[in-house]
PDB file of N, CA, C and O in Angstrom:
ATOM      1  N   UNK J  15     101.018  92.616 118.179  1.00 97.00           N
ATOM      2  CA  UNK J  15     100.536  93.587 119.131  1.00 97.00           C
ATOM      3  C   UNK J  15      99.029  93.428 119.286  1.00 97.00           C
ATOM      4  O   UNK J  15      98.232  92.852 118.546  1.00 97.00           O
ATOM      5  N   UNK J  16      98.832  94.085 120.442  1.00 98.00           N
ATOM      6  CA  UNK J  16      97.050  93.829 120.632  1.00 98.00           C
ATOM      7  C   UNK J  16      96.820  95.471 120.752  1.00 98.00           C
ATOM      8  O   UNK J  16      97.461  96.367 121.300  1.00 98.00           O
ATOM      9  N   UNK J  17      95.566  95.431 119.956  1.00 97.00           N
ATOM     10  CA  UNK J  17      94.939  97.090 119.778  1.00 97.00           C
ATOM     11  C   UNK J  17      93.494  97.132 120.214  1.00 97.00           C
ATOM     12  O   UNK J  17      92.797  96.145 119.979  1.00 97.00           O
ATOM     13  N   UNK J  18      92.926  98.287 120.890  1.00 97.00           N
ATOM     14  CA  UNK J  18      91.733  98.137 121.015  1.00 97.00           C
ATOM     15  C   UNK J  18      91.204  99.527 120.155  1.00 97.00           C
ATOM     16  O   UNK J  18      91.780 100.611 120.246  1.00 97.00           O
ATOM     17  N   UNK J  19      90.378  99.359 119.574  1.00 97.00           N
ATOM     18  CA  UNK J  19      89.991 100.035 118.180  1.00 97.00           C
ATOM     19  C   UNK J  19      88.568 101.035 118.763  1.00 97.00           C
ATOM     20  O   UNK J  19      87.391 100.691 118.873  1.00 97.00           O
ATOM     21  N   UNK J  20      89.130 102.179 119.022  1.00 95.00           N
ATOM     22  CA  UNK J  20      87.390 102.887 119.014  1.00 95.00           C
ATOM     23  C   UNK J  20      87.010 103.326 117.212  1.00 95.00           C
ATOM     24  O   UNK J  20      87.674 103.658 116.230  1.00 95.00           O
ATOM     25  N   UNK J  21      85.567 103.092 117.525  1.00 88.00           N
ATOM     26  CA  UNK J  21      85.440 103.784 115.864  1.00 88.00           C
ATOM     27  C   UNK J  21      85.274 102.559 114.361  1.00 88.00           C
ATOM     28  O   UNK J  21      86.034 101.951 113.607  1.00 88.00           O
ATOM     29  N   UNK J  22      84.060 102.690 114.535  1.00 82.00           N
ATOM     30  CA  UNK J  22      83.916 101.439 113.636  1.00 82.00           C
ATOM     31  C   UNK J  22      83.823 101.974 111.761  1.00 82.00           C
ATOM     32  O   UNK J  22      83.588 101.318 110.747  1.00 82.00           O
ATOM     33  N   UNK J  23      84.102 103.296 111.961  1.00 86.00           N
ATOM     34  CA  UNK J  23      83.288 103.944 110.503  1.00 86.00           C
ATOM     35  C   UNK J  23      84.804 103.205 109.128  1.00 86.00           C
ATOM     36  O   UNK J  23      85.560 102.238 109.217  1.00 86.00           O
ATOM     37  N   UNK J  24      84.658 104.026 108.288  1.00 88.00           N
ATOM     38  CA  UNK J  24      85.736 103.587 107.224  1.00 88.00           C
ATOM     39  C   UNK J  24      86.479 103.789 107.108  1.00 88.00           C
ATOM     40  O   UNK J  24      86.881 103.467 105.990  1.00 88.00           O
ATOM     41  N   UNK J  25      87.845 104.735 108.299  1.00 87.00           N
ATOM     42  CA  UNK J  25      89.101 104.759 108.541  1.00 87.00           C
ATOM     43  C   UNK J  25      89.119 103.615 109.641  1.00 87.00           C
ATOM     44  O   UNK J  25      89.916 102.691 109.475  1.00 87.00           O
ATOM     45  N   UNK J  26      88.336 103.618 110.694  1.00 88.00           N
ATOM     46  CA  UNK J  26      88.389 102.640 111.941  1.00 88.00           C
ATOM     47  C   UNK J  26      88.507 101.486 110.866  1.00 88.00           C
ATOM     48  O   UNK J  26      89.630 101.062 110.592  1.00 88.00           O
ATOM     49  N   UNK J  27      87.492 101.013 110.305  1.00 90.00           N
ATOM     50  CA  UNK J  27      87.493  99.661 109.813  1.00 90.00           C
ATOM     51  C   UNK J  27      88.522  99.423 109.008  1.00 90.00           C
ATOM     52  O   UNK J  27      88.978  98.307 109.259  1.00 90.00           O
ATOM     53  N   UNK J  28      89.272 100.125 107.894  1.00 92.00           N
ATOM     54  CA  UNK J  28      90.599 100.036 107.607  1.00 92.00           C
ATOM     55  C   UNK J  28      91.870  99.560 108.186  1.00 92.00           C
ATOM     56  O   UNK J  28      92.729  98.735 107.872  1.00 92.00           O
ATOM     57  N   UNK J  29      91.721 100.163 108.884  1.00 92.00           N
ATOM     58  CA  UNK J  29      92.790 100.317 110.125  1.00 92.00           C
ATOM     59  C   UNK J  29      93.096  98.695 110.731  1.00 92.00           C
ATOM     60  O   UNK J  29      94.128  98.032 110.622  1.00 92.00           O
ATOM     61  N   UNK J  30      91.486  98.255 111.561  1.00 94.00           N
ATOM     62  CA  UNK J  30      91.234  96.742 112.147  1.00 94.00           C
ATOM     63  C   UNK J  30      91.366  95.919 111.016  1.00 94.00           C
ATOM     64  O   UNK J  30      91.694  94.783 111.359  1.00 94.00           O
ATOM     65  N   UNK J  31      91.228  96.059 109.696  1.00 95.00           N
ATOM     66  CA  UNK J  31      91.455  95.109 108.513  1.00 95.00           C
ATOM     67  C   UNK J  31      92.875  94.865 108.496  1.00 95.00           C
ATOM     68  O   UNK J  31      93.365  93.776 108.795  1.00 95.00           O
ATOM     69  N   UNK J  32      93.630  96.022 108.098  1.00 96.00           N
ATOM     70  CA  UNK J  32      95.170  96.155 107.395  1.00 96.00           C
ATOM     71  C   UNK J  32      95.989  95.134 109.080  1.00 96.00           C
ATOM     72  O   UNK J  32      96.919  94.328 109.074  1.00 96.00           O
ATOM     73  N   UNK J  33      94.974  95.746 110.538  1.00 96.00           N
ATOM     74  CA  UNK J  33      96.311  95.011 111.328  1.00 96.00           C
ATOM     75  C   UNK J  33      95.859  93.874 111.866  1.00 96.00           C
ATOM     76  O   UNK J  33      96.235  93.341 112.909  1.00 96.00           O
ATOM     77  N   UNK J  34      95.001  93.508 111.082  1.00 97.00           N
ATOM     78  CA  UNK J  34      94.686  91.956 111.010  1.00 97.00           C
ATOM     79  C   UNK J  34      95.662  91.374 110.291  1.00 97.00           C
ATOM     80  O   UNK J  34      96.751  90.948 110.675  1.00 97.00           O
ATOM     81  N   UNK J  35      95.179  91.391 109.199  1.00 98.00           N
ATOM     82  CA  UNK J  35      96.093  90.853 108.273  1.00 98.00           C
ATOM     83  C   UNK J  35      97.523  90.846 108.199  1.00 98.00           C
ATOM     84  O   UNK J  35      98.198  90.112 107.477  1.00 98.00           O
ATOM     85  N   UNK J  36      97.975  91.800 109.073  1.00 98.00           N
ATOM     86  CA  UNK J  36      99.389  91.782 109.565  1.00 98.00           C
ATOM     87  C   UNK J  36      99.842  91.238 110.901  1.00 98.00           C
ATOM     88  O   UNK J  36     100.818  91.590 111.564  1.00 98.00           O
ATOM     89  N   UNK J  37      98.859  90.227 111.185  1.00 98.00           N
ATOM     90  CA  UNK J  37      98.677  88.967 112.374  1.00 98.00           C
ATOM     91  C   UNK J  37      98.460  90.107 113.982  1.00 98.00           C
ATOM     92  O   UNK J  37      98.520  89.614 115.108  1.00 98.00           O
ATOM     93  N   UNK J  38      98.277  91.241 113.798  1.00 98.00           N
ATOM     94  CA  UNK J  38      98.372  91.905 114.879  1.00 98.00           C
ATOM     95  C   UNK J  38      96.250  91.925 115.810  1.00 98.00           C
ATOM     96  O   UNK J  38      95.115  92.284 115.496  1.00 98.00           O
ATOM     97  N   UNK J  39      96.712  91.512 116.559  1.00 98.00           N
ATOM     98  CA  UNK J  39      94.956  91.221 117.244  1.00 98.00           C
ATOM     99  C   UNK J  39      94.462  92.804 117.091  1.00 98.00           C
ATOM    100  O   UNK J  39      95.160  93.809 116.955  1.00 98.00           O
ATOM    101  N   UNK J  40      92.609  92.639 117.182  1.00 97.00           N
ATOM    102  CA  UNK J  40      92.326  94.128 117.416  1.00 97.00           C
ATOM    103  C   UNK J  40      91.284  93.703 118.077  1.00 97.00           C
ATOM    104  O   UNK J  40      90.930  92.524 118.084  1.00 97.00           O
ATOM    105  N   UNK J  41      90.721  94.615 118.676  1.00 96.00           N
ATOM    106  CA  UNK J  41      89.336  94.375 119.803  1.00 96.00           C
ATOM    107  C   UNK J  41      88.763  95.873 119.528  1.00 96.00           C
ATOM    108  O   UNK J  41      89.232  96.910 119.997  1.00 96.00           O
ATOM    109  N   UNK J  42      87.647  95.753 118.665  1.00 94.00           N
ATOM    110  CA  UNK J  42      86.866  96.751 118.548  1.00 94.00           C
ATOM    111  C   UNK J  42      85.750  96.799 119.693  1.00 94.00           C
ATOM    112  O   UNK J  42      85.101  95.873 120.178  1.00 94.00           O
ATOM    113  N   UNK J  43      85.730  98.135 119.966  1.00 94.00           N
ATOM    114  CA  UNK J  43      84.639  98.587 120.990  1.00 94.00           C
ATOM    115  C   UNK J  43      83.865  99.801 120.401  1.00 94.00           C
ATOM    116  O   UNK J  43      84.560 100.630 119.813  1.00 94.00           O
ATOM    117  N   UNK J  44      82.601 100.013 120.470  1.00 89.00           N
ATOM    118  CA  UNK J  44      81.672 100.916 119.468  1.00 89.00           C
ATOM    119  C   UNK J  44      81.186 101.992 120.603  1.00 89.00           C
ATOM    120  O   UNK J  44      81.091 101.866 121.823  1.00 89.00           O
ATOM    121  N   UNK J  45      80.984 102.818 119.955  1.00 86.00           N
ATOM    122  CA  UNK J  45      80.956 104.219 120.540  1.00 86.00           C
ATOM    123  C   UNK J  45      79.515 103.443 121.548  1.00 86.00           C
ATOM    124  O   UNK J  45      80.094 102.874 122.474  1.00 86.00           O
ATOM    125  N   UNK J  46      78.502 103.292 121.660  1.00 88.00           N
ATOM    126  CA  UNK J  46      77.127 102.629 122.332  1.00 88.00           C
ATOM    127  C   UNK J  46      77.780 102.157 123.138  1.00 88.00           C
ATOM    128  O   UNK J  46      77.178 102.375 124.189  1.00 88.00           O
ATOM    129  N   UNK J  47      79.185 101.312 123.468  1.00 92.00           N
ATOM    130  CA  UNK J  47      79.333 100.614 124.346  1.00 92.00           C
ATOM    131  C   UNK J  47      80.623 101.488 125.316  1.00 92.00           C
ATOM    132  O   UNK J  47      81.284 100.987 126.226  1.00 92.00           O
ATOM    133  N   UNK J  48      80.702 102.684 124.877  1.00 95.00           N
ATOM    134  CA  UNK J  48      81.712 103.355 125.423  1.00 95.00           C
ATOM    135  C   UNK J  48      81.299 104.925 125.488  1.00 95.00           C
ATOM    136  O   UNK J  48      81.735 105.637 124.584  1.00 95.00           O
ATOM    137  N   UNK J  49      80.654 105.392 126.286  1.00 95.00           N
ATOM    138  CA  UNK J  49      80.189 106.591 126.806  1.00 95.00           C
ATOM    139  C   UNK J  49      80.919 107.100 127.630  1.00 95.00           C
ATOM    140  O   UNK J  49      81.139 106.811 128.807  1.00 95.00           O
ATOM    141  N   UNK J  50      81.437 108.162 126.747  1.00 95.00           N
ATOM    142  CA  UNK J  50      82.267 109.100 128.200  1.00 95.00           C
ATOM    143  C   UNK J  50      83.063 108.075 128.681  1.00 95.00           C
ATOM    144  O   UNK J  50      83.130 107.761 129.870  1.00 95.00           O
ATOM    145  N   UNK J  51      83.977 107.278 127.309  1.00 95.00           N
ATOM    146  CA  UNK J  51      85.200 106.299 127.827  1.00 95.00           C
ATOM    147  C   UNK J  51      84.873 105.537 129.168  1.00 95.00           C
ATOM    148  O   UNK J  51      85.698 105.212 130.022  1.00 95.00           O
ATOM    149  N   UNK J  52      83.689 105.344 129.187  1.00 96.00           N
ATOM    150  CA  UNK J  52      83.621 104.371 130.459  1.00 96.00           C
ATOM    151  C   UNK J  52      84.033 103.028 130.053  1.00 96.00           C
ATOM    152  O   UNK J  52      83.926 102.203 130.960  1.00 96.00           O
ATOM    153  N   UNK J  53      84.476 102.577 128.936  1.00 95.00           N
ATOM    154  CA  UNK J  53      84.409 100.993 129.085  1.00 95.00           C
ATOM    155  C   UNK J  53      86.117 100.856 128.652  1.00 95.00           C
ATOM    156  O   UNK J  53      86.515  99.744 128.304  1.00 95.00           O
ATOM    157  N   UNK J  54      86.936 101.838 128.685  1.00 96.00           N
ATOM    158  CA  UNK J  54      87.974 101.465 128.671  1.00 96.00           C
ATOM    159  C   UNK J  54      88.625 102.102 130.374  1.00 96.00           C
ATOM    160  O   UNK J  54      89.028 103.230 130.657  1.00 96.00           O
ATOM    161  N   UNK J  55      88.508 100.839 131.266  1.00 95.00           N
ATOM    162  CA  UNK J  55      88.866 100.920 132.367  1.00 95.00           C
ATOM    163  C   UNK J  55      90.358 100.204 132.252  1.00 95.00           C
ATOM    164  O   UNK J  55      90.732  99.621 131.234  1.00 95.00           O
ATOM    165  N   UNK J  56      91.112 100.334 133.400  1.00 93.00           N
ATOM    166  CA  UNK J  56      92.389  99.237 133.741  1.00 93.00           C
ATOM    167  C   UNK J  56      92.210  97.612 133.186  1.00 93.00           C
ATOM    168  O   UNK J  56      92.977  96.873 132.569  1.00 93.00           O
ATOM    169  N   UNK J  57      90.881  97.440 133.690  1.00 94.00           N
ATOM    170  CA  UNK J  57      90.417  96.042 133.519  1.00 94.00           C
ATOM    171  C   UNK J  57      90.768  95.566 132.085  1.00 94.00           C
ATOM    172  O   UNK J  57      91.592  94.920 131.437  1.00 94.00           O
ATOM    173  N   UNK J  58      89.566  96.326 131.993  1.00 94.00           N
ATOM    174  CA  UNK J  58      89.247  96.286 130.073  1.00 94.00           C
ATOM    175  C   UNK J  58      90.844  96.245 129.653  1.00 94.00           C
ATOM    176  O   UNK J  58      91.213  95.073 129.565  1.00 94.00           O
ATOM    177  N   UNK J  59      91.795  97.099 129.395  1.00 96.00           N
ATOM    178  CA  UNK J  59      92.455  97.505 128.571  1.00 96.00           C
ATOM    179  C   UNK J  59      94.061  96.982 129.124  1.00 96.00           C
ATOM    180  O   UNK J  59      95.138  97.461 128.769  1.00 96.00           O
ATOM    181  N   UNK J  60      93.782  95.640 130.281  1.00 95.00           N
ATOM    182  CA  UNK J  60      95.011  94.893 130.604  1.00 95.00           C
ATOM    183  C   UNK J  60      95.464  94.171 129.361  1.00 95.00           C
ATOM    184  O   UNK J  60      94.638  94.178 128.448  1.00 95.00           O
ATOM    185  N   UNK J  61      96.622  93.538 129.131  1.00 96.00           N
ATOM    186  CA  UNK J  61      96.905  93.184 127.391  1.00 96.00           C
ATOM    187  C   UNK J  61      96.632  94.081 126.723  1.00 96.00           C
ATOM    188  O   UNK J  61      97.072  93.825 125.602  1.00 96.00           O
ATOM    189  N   UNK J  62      96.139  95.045 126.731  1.00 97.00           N
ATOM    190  CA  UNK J  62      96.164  95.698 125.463  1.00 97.00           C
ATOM    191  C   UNK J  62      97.734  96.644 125.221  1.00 97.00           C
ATOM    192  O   UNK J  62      98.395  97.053 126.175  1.00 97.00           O
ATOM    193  N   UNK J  63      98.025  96.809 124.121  1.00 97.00           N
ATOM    194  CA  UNK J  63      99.594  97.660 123.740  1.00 97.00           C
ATOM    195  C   UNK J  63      99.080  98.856 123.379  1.00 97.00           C
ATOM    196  O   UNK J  63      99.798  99.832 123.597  1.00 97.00           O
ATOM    197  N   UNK J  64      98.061  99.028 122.902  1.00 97.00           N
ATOM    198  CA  UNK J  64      97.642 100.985 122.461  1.00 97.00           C
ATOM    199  C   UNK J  64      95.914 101.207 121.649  1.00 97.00           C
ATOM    200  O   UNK J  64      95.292 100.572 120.797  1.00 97.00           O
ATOM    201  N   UNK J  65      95.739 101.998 122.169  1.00 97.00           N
ATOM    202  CA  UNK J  65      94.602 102.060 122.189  1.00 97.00           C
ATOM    203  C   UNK J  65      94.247 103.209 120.623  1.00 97.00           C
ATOM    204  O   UNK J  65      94.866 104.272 120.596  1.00 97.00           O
ATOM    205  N   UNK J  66      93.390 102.928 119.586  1.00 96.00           N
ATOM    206  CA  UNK J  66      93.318 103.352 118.350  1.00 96.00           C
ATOM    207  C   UNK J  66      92.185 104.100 118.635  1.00 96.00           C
ATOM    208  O   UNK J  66      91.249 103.368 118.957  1.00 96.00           O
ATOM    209  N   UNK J  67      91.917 105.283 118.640  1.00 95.00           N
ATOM    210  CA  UNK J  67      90.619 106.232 118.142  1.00 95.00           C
ATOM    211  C   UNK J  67      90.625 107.070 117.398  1.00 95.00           C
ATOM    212  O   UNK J  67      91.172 108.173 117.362  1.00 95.00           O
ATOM    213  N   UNK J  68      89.594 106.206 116.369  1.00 91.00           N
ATOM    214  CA  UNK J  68      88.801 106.936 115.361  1.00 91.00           C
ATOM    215  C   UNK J  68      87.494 107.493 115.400  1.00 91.00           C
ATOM    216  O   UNK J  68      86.748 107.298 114.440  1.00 91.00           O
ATOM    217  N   UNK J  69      87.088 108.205 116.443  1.00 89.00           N
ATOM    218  CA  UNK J  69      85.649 108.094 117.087  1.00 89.00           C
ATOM    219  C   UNK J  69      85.294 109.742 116.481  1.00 89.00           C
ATOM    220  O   UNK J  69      85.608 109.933 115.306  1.00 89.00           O
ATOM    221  N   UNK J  70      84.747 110.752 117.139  1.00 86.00           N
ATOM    222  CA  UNK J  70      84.421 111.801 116.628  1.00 86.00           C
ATOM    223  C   UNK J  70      85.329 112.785 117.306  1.00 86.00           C
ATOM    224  O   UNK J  70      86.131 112.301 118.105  1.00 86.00           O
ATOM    225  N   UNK J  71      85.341 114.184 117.111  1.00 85.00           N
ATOM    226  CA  UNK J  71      85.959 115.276 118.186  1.00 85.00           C
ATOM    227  C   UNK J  71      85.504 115.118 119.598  1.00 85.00           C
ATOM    228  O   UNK J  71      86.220 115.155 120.599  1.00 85.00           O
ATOM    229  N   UNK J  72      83.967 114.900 119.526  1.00 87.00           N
ATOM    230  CA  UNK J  72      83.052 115.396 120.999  1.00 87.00           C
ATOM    231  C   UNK J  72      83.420 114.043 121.730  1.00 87.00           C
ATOM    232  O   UNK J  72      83.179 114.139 122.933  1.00 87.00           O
ATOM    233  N   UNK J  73      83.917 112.843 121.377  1.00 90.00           N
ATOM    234  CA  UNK J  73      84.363 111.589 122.177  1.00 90.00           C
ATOM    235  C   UNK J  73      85.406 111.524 122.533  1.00 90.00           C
ATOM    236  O   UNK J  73      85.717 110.807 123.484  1.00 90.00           O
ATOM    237  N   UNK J  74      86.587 112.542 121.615  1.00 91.00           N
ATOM    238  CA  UNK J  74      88.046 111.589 121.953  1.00 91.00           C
ATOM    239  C   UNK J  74      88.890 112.427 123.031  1.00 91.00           C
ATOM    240  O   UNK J  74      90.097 112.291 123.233  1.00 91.00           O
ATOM    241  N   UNK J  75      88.075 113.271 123.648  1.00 93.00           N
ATOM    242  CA  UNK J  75      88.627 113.531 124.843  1.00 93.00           C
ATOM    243  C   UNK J  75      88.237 112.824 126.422  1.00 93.00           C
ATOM    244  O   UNK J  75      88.838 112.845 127.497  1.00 93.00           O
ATOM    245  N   UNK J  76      87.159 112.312 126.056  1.00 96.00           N
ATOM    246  CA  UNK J  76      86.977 111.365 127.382  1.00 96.00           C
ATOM    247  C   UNK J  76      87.591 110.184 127.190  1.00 96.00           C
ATOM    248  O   UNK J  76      87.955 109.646 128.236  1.00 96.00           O
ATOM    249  N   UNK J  77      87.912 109.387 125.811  1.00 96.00           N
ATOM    250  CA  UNK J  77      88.800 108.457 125.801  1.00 96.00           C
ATOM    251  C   UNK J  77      90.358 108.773 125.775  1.00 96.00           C
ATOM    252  O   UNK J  77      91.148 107.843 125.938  1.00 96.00           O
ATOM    253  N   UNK J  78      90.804 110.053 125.573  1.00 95.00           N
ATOM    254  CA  UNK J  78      92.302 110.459 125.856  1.00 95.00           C
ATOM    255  C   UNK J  78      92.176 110.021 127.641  1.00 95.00           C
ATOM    256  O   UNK J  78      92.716 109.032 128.137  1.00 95.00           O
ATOM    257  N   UNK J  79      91.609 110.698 128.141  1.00 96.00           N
ATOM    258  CA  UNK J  79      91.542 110.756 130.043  1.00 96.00           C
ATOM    259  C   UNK J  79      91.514 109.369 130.228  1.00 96.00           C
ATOM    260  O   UNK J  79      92.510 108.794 130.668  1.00 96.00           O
ATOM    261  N   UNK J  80      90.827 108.963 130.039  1.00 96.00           N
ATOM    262  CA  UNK J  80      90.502 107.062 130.371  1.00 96.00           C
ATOM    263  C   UNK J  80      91.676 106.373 130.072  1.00 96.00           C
ATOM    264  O   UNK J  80      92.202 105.728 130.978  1.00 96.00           O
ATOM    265  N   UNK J  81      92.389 106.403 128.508  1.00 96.00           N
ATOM    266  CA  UNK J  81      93.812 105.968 128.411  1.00 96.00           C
ATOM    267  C   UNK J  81      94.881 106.220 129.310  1.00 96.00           C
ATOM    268  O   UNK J  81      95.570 105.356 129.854  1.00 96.00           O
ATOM    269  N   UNK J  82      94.999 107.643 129.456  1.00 95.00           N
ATOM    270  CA  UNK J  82      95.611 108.006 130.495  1.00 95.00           C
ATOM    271  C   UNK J  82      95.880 107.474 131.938  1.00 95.00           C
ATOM    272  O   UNK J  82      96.915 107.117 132.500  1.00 95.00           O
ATOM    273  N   UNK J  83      94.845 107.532 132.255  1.00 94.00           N
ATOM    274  CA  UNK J  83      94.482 106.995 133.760  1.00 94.00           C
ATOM    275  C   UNK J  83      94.524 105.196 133.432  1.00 94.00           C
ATOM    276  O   UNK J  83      94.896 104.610 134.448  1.00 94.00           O
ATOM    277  N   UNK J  84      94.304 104.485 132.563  1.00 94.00           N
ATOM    278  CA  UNK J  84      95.357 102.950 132.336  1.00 94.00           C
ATOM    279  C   UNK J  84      96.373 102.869 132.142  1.00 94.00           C
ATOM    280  O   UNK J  84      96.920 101.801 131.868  1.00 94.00           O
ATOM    281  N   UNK J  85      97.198 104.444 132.255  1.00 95.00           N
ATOM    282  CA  UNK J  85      98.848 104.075 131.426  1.00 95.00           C
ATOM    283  C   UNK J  85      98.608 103.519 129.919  1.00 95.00           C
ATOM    284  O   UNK J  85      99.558 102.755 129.743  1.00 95.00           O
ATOM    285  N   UNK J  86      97.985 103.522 129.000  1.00 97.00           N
ATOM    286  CA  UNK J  86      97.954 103.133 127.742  1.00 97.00           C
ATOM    287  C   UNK J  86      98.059 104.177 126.678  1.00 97.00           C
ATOM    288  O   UNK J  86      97.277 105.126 126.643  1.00 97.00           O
ATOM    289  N   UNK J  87      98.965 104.019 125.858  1.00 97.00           N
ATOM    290  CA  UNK J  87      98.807 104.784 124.983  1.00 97.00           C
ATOM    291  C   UNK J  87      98.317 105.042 124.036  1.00 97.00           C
ATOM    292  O   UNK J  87      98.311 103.982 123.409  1.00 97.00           O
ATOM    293  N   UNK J  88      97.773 105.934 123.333  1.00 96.00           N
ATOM    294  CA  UNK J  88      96.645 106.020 122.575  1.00 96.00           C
ATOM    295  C   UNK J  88      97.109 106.652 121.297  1.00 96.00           C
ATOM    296  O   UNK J  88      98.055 107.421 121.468  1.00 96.00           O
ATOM    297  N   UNK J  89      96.646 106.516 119.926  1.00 95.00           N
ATOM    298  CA  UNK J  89      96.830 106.809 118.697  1.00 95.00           C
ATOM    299  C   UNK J  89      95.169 107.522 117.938  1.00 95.00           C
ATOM    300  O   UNK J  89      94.204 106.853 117.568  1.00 95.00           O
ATOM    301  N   UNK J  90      95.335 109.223 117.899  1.00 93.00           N
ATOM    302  CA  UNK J  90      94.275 109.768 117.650  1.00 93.00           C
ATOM    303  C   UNK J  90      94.351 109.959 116.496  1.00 93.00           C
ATOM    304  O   UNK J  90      95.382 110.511 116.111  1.00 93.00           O
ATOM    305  N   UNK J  91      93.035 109.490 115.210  1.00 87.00           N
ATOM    306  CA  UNK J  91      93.455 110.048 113.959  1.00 87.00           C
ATOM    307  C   UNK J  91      91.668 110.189 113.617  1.00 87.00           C
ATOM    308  O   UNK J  91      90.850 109.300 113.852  1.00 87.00           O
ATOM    309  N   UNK J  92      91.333 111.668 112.956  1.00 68.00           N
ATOM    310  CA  UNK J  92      90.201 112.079 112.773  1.00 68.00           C
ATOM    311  C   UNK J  92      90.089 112.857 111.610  1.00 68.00           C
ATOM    312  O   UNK J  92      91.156 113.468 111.550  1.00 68.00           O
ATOM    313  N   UNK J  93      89.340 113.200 110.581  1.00 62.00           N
ATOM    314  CA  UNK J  93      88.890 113.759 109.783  1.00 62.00           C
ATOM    315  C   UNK J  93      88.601 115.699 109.930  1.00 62.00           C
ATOM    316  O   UNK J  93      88.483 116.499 109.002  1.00 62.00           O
ATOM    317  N   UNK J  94      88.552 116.011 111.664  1.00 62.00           N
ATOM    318  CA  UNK J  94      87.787 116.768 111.747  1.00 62.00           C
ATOM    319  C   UNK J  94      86.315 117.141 111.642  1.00 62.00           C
ATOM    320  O   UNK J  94      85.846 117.956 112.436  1.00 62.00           O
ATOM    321  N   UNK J  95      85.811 116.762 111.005  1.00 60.00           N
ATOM    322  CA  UNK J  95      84.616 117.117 110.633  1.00 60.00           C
ATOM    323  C   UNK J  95      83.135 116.936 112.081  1.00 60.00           C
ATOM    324  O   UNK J  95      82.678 115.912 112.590  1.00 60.00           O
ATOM    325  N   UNK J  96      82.906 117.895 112.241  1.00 58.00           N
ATOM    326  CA  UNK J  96      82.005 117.742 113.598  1.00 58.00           C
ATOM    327  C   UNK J  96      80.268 117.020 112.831  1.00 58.00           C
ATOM    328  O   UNK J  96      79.320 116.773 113.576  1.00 58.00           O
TER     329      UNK J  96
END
């Protein structure tokens, strides 16, 4: 499978390790390069199978909308902590 990974901290990076190593591609994109989910467009996120965010509370609702609007589905997992 191909994943595109928001969230580079130490669940994100877990995550892109374990589905490496389980031959599955990942394409990390860092919060700087994704404001207000602008960089996960149709374009961006053609090939991709599901989209991983580990980003903060105040981000992962502009990247829910952006998934959305590619048809991609998305996998939210957070700590809470603001």
């Amino acid at each position: 499978m191909r994943f595109l990974l928001l969230g580079a901290g130490k669940t994100g990076s877990l995550v892109a390790e374990i589905a490496c190593d389980r031959h599955h591609e990942v394409e990390l994109v860092r919060s700087a390069e994704n404001p207000q989910g602008s960089a996960l467009t149709g374009d961006r996120l053609r090939g991709v199978d599901a989209v991983i965010d580990f980003t903060t509370p105040s981000a992962v609702l502009d990247n829910v909308k952006a998934s959305l609007r590619a048809g991609k589905p998305m996998v939210v997992g957070d700590n809470g902590l603001v």
